[in-house]
mmCIF file of C-alpha atoms in Angstrom:
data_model
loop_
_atom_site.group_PDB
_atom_site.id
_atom_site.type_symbol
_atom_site.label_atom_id
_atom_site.label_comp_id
_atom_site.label_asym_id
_atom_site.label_seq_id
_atom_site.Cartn_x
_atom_site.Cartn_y
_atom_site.Cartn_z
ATOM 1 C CA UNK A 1 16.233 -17.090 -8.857
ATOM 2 C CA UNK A 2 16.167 -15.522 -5.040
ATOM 3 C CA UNK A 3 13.419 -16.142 -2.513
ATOM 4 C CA UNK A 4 10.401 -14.900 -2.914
ATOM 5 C CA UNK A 5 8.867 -12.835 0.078
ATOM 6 C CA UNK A 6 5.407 -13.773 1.667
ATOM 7 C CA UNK A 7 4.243 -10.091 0.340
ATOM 8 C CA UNK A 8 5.663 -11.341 -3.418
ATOM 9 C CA UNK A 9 3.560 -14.736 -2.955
ATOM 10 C CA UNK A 10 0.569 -13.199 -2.126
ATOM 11 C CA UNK A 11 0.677 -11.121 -5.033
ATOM 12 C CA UNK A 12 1.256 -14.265 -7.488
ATOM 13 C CA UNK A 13 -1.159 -15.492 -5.907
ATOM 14 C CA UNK A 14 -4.241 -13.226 -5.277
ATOM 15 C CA UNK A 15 -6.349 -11.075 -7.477
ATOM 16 C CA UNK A 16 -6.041 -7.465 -7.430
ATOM 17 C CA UNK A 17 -9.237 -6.462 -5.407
ATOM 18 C CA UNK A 18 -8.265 -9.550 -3.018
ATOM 19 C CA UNK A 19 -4.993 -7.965 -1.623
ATOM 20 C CA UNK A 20 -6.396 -4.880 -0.915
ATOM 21 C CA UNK A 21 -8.548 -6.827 1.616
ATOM 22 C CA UNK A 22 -6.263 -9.830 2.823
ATOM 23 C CA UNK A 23 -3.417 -10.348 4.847
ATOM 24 C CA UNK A 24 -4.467 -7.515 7.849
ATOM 25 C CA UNK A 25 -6.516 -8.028 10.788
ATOM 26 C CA UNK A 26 -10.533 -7.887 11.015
ATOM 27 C CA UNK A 27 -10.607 -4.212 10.456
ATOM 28 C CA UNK A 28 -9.941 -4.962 6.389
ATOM 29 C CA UNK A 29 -12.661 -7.848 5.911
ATOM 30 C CA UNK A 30 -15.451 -6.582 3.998
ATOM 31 C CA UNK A 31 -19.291 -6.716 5.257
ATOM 32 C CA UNK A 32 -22.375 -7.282 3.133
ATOM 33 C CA UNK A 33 -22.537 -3.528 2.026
ATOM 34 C CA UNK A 34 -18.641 -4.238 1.059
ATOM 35 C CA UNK A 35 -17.485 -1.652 3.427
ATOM 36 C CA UNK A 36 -14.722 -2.412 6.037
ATOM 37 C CA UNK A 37 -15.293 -1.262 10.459
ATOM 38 C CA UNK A 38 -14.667 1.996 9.053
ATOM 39 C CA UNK A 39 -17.142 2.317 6.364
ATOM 40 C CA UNK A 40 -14.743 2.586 3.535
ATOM 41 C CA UNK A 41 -14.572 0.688 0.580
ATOM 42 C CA UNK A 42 -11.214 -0.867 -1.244
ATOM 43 C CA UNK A 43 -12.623 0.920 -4.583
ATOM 44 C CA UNK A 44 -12.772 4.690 -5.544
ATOM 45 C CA UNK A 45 -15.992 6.032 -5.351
ATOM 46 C CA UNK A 46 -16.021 7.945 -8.670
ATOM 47 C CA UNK A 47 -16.942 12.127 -7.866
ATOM 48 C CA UNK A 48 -16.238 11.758 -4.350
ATOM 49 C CA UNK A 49 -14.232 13.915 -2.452
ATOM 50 C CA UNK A 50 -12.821 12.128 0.951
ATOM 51 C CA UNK A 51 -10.788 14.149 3.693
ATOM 52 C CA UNK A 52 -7.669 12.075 4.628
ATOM 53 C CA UNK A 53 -7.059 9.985 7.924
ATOM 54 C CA UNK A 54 -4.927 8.256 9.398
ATOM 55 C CA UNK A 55 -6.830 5.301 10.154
ATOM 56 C CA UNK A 56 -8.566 4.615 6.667
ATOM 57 C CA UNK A 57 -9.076 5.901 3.317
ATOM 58 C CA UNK A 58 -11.310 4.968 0.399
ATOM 59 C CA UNK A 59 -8.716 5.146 -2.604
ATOM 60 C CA UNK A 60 -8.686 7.941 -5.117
ATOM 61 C CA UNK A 61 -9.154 6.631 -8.702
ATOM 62 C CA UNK A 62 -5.105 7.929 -9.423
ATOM 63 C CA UNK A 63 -4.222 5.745 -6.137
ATOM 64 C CA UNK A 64 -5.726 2.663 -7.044
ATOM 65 C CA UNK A 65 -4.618 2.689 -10.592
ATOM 66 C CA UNK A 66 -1.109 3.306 -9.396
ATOM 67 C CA UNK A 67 -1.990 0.232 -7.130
ATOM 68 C CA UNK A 68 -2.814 -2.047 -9.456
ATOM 69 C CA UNK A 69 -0.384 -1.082 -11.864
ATOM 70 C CA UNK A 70 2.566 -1.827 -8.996
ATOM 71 C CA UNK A 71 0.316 -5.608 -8.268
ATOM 72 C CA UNK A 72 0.635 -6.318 -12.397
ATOM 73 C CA UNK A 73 4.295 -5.507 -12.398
ATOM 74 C CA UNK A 74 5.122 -7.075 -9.312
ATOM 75 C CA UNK A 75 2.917 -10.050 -10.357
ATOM 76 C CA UNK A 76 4.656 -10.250 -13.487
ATOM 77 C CA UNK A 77 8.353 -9.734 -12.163
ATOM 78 C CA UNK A 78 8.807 -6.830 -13.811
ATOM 79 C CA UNK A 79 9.942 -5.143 -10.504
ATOM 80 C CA UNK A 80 10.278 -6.046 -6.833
ATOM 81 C CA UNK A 81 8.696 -5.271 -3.558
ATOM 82 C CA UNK A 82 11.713 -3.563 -2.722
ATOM 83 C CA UNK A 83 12.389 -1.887 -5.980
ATOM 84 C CA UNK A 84 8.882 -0.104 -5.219
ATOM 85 C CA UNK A 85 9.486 0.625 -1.873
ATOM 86 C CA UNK A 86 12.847 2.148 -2.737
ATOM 87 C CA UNK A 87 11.214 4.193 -5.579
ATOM 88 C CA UNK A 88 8.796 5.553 -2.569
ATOM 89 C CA UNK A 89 11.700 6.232 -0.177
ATOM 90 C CA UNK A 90 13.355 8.251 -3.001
ATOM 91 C CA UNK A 91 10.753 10.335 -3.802
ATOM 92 C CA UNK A 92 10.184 10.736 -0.249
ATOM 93 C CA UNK A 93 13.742 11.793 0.121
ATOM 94 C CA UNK A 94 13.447 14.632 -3.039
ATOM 95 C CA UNK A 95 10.264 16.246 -1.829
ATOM 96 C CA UNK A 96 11.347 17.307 1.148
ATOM 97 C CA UNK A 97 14.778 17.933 -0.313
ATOM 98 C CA UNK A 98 16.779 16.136 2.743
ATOM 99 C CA UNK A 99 20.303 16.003 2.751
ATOM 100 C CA UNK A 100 22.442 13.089 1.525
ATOM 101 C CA UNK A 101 22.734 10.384 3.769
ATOM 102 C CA UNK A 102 19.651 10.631 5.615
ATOM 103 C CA UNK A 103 16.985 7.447 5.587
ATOM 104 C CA UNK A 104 13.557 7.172 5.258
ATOM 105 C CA UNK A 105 11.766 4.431 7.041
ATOM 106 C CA UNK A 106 8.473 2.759 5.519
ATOM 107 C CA UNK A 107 5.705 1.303 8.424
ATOM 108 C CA UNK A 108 2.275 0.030 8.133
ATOM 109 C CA UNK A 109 1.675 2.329 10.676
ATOM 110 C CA UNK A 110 2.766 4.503 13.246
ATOM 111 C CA UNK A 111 1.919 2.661 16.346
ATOM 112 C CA UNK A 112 3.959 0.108 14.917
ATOM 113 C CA UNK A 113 7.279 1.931 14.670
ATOM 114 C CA UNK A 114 9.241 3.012 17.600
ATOM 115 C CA UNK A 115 12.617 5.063 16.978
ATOM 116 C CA UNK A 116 15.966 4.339 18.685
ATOM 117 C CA UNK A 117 18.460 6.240 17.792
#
């Protein structure tokens, strides 16, 4: 068996609801109303409509399903934090139709990626 990453040991070891609040800084914990510093909560509110940012979203119920279905199969071993992230790039790579050979890099976030080329 190969190491497992901190992100893969979190995941066997946290509940579902618990990673989507864990592991950032203070802008992720959750206040009595259960919303975050941004007012958001880590659930869908059903027959809402939210405008996107860049900063913080409240799921869509087809996001958070899609979540929790990657934290069961990575929780299970059914697939890797890398096989998913590769599955992203890929699809990445076919909806804007780039040519072979070209990369796509994954961030948290954009003030935490700088480009040298």
């Amino acid at each position: 068996a190969g190491q497992v990453s901190l992100v893969e040991n979190m995941a066997l070891n946290a509940t579902y609801p618990q990673i989507l609040t864990e592991g950032g800084d203070d802008r992720l914990i959750l206040n009595k109303k259960g919303t975050n510093k941004y007012h958001c909560t880590p659930k869908p509110i059903v027959g809402s409509l939210f405008r996107g940012s860049c900063t913080c979203n409240i799921p869509t119920e087809t996001a958070y399903q899609a979540a929790e279905a990657a934290f069961y199969s990575l929780r299970s071993g059914e697939i890797s934090v890398g096989d998913i992230m590769e599955g992203v790039r890929s699809r990445i790579k076919s909806l804007y139709d780039l040519p072979a050979g070209t990369e796509v890099f994954l961030c948290p976030s954009g003030s935490d990626a700088e480009y040298m080329p």
